[in-house]
Every structure is written in C-alpha cells, then in structure tokens.
PDB file of C-alpha atoms in Angstrom:
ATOM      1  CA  UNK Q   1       1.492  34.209  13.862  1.00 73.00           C
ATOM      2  CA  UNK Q   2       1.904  33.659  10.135  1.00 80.00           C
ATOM      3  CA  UNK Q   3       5.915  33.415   9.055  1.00 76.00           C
ATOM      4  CA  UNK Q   4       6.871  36.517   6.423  1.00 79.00           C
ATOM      5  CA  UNK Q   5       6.527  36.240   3.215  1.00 79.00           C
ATOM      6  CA  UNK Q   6       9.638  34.959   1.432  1.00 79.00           C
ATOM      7  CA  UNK Q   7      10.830  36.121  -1.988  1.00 82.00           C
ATOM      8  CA  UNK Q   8      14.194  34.441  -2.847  1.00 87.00           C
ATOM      9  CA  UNK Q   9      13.316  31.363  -5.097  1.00 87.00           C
ATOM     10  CA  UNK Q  10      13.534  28.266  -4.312  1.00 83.00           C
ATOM     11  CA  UNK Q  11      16.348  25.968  -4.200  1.00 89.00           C
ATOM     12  CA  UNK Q  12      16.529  23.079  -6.112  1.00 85.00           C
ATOM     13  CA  UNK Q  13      16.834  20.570  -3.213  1.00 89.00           C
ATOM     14  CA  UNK Q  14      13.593  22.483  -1.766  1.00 87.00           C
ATOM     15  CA  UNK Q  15      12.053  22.237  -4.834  1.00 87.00           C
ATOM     16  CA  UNK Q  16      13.146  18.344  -4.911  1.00 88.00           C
ATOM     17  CA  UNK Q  17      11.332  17.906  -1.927  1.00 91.00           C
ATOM     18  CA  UNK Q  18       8.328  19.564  -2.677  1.00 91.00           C
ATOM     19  CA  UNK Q  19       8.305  17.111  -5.934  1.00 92.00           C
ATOM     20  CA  UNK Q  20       8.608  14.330  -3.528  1.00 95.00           C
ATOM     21  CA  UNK Q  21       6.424  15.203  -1.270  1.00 95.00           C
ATOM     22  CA  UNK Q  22       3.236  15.743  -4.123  1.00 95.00           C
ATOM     23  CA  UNK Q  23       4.047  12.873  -5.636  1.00 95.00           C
ATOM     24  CA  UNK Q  24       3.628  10.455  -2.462  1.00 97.00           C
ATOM     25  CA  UNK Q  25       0.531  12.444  -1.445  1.00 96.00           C
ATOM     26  CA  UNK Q  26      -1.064  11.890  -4.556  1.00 96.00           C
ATOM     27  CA  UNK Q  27      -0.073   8.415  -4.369  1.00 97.00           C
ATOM     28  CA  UNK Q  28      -1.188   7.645  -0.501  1.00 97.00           C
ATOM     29  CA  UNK Q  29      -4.180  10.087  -1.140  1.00 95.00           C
ATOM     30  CA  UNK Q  30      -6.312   6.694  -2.301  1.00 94.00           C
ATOM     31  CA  UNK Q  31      -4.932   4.609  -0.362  1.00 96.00           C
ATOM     32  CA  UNK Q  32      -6.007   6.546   2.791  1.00 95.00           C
ATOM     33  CA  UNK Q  33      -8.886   4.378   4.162  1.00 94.00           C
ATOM     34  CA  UNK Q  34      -6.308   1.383   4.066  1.00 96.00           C
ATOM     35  CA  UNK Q  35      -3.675   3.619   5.935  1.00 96.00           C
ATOM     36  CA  UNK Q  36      -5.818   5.222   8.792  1.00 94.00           C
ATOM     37  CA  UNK Q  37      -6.746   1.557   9.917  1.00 94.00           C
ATOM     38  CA  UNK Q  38      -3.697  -0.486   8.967  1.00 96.00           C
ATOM     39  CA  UNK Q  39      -0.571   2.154   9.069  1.00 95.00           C
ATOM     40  CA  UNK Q  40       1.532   1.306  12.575  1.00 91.00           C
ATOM     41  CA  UNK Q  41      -0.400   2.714  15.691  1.00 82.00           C
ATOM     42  CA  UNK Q  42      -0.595   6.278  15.520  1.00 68.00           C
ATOM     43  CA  UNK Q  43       2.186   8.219  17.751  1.00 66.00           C
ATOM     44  CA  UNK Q  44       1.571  11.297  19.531  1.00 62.00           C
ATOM     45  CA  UNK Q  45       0.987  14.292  17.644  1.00 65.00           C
ATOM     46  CA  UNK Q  46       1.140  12.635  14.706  1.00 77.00           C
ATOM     47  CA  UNK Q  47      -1.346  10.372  12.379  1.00 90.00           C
ATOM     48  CA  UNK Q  48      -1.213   7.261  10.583  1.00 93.00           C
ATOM     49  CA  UNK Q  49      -0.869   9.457   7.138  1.00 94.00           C
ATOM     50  CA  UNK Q  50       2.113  10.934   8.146  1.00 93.00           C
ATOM     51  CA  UNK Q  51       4.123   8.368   9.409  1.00 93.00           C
ATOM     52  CA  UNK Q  52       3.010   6.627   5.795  1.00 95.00           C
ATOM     53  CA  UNK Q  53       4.244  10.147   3.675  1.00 96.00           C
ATOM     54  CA  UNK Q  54       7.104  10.366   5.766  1.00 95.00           C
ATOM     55  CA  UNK Q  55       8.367   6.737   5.195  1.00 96.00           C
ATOM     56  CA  UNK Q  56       7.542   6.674   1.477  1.00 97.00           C
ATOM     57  CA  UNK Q  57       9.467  10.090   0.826  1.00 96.00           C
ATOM     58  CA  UNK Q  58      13.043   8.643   2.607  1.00 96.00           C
ATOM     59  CA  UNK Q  59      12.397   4.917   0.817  1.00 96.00           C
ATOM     60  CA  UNK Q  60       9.767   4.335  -1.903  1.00 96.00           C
ATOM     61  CA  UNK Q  61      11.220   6.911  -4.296  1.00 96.00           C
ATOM     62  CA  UNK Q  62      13.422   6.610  -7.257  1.00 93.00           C
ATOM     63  CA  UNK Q  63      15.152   9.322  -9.471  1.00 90.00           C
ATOM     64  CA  UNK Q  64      15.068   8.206 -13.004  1.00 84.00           C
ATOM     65  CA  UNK Q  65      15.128  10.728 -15.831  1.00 79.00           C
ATOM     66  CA  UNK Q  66      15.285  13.885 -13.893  1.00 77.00           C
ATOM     67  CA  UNK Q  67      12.062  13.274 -12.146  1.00 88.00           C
ATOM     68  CA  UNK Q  68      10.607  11.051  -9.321  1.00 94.00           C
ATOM     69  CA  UNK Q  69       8.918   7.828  -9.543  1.00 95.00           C
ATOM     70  CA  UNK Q  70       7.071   5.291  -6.797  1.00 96.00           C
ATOM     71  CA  UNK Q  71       9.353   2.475  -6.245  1.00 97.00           C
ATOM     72  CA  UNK Q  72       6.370  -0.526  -5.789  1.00 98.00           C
ATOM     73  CA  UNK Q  73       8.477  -3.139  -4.409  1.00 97.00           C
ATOM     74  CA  UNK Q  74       9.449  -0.823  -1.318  1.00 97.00           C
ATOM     75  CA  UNK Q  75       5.697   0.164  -0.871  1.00 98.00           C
ATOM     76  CA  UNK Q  76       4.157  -0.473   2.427  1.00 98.00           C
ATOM     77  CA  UNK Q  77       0.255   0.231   2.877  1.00 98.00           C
ATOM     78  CA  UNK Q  78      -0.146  -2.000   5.929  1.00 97.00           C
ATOM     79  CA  UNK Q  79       2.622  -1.740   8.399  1.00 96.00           C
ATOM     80  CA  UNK Q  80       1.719  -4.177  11.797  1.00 95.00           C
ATOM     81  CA  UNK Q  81       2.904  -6.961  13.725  1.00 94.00           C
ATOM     82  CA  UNK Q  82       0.841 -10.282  12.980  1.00 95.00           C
ATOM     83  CA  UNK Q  83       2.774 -12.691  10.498  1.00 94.00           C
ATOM     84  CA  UNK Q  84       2.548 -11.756   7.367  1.00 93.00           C
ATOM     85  CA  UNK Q  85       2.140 -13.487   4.052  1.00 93.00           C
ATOM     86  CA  UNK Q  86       4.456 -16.710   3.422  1.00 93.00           C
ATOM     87  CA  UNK Q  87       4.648 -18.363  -0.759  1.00 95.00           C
ATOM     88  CA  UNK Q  88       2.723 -15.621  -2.059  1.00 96.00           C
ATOM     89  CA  UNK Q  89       1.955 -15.207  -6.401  1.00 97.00           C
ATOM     90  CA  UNK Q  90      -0.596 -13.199  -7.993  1.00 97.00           C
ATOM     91  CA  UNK Q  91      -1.618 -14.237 -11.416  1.00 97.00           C
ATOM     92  CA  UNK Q  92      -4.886 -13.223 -13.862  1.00 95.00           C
ATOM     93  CA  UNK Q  93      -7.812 -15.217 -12.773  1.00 90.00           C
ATOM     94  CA  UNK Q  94     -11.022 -15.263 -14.583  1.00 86.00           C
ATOM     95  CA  UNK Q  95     -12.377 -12.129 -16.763  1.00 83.00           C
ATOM     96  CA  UNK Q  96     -10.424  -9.141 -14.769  1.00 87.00           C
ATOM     97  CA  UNK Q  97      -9.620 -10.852 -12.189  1.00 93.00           C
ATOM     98  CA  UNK Q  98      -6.493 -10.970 -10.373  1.00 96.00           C
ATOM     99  CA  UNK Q  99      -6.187 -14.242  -8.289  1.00 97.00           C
ATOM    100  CA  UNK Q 100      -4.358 -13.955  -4.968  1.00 98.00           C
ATOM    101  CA  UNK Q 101      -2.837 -17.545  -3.533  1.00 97.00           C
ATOM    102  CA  UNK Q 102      -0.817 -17.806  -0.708  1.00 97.00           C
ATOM    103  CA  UNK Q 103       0.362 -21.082   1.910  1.00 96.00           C
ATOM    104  CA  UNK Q 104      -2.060 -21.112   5.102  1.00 95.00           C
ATOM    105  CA  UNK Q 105       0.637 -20.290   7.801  1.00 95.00           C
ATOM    106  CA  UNK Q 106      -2.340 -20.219   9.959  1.00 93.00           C
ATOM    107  CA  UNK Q 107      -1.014 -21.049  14.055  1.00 82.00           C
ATOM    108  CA  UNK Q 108       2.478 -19.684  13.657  1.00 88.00           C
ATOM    109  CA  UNK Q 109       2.476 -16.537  16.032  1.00 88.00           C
ATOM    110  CA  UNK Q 110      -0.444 -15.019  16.411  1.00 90.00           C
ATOM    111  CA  UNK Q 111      -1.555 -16.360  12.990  1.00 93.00           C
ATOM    112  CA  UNK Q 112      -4.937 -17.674  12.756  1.00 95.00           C
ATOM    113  CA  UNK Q 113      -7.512 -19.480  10.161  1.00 96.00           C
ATOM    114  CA  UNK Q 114      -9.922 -16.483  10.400  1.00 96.00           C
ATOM    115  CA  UNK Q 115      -7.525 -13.817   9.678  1.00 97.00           C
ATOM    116  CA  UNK Q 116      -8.834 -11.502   6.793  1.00 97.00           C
ATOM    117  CA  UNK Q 117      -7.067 -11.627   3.856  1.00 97.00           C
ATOM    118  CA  UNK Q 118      -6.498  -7.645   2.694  1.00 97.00           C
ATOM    119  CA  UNK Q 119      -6.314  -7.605  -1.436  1.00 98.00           C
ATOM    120  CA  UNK Q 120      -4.661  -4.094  -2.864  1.00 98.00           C
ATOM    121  CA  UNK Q 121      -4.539  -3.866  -6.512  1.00 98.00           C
ATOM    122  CA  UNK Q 122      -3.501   0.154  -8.158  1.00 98.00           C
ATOM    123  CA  UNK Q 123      -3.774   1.155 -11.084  1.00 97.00           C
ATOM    124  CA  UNK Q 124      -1.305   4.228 -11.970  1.00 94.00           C
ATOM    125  CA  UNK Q 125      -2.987   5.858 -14.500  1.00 94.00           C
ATOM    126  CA  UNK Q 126      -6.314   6.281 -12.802  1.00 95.00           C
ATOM    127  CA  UNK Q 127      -4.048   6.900  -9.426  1.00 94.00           C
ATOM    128  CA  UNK Q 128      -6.952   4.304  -8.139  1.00 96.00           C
ATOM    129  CA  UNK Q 129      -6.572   1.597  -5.840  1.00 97.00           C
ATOM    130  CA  UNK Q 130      -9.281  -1.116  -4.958  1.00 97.00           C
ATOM    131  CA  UNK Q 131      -9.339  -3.263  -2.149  1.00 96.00           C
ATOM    132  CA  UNK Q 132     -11.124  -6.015  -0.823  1.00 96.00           C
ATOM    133  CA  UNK Q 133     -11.361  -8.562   2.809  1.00 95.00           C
ATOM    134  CA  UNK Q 134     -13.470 -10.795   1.503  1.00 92.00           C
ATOM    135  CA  UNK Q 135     -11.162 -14.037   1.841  1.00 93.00           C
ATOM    136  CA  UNK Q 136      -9.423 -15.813   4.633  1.00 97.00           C
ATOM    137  CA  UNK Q 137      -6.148 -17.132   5.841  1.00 97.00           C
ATOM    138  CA  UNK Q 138      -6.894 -20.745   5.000  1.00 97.00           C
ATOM    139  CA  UNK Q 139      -8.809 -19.942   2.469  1.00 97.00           C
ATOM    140  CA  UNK Q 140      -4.848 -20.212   0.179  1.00 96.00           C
ATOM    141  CA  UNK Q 141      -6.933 -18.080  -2.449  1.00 96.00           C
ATOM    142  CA  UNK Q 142      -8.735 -15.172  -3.506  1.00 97.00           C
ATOM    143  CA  UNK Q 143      -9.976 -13.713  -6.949  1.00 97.00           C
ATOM    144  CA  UNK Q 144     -10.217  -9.760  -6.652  1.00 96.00           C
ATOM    145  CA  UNK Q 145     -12.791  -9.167  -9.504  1.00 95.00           C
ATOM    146  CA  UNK Q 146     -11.092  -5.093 -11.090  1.00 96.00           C
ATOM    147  CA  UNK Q 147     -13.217  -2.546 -13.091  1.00 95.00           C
ATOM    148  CA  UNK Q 148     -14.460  -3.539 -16.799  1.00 94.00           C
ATOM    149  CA  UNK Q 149     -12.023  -0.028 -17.316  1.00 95.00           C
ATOM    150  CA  UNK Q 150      -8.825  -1.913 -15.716  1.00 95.00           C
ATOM    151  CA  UNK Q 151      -8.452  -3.952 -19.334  1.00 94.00           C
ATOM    152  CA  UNK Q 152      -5.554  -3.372 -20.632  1.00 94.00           C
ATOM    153  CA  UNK Q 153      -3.748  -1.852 -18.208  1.00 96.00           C
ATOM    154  CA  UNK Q 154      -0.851  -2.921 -15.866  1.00 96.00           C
ATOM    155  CA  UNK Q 155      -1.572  -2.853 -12.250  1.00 97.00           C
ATOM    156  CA  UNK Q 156       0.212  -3.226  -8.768  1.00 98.00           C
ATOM    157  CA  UNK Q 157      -0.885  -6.002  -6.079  1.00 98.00           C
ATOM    158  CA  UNK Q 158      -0.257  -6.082  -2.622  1.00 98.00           C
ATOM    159  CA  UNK Q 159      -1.288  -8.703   0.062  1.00 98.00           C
ATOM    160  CA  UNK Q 160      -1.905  -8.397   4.083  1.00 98.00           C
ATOM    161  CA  UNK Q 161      -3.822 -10.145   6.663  1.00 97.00           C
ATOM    162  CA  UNK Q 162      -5.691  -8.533   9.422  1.00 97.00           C
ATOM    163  CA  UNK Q 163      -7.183 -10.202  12.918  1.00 96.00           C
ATOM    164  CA  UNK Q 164     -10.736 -11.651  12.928  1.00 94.00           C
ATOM    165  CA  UNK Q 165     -11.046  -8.864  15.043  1.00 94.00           C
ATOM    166  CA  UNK Q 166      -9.161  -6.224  13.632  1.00 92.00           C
ATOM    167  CA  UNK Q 167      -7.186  -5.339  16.430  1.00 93.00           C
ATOM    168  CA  UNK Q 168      -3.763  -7.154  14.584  1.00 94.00           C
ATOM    169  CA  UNK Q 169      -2.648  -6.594  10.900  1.00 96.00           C
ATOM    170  CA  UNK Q 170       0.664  -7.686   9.216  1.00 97.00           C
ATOM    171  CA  UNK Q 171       2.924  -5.535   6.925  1.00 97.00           C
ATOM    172  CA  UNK Q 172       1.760  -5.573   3.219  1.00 98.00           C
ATOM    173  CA  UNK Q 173       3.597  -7.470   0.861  1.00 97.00           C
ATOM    174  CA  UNK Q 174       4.117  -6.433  -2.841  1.00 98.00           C
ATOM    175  CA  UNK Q 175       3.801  -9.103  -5.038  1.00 98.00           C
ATOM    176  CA  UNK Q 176       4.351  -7.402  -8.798  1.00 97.00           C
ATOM    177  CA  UNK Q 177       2.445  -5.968 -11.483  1.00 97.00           C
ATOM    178  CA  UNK Q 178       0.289  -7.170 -13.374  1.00 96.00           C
ATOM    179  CA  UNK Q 179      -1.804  -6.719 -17.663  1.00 95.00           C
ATOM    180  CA  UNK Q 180      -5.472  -6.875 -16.666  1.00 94.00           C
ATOM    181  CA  UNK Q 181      -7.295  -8.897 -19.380  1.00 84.00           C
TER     182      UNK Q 181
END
C-alpha cells in the first residue's frame, strides 16, 4: 500500500537531507561502474550504491555558504581490504595527462606485483569521472591521458589497486586536485 499523501511542508532539516541526498547521488551517479565492483561486499538487502550514498551523506559533506558541497579528501570510491597505496603524488604529465606515481609495496600483505593499478580522475563541472586499469603495482607509474575538453579545468584524482584477479581491492586514496593543461 502507498503511504497518504502529506500536505504540511517540509521541514528544513528534511529538506537538508533531501539536498544531501541529490547532491551525493548526482555525484556517485558516474562513479557507479567503479562502485558496484569495488564498494565493500554487498550486505543483505542492500547494494554496493547504498552503502556508498549512505557513507558519503554522514562524512563527505560540508556546509559552506548555506548550501552543501563534496568534501574530496573524505571521498571513498573503492572501499576493500588489500593494502592500499603507500608515497603516492599526482602531477600533470604530458599533453592532458595526469601522471600517477606511487612506491611498489608489492609483498606486504596480500600485496602483489600484478595488482591493477585503478586511476579516478573527476571533473566537477561535467559531473564526469574517467577511469582507467591499465598500469600495475610495480609498474611506480601511470599517465591517465583526460579529454582534449578537460583543458583548463581543475580535476580530482584518486588511486586504488585491485587483485590480478579481481577478487581483492584496496580503499581509494585521494590524492588532490589538479589544472589540466
């Protein structure tokens, strides 16, 4: 059965949440393929999306100027158990690239050479993300070639390594913003 129809306005913590809760949808909305793989393990009853919105909403939001905004640095679009990232920068590489280095903790744990590296650059104004595996634990490096349409504009990166398999991934690490070009 459907619940009655409701006339008394909203409240402004209800309509708080409802700003919160459009904002990190919009936000996780790209991101999706990345979060059905590499969000947790989904619990019963309950997918890989929502544990992601419901996490954001309590701690990637800030209220600045009357409104809310996505807090980056508390961002997490992988969320696993392998060892993570260790001496991580992102800089510009060549053209619009962004160039991903990182130490080769490779052996510690269940860390291994082969492990995928998992590139996440968005860009806020496009609410676009882009995302590659194409490098490797060892590897120490990776340039993440953006769109031509990136130039110019300041975007967020986030690193993450996933098993040769795919069967183990690490939390993402945010490692700043970035000009393109």
């Amino acid at each position: 059965s459907l619940p009655s129809k409701n006339n008394r306005p909203a409240t402004e913590k209800q309509l708080a949440q409802r700003q919160k809760l459009a904002l990190v949808s919009k936000f996780l909305k790209r991101a999706r393929a990345i979060i059905d793989q590499f969000y947790g393990s989904p619990e019963y009853q309950k997918a890989r999306i929502n544990n992601a919105t419901s996490y954001h909403i309590q701690e990637s939001l800030l209220n600045e100027g009357g409104g809310f905004h996505i807090n980056y640095k508390r961002v997490l679009l992988t969320l696993g158990e392998l060892i993570g990232v260790q001496q991580a920068t992102v800089s510009m590489g060549e053209g619009n690239g962004v160039l991903f280095s990182w130490a080769d903790n490779s052996d510690y744990g269940q860390a291994k050479p082969h492990d995928k590296m998992l590139a996440i650059v968005y860009e806020e104004s496009s609410n676009s993300f882009e995302y590659s595996m194409q490098g490797l634990r060892e590897d120490s490096s990776f340039l993440m070639p953006l769109p031509t349409e990136w130039s110019g504009k300041i975007v967020q990166c986030w690193i993450s390594f996933v098993s040769e398999k795919g069967t183990h991934w690490s939390t993402s690490w945010y490692l700043g913003e970035l000009m393109v070009g």
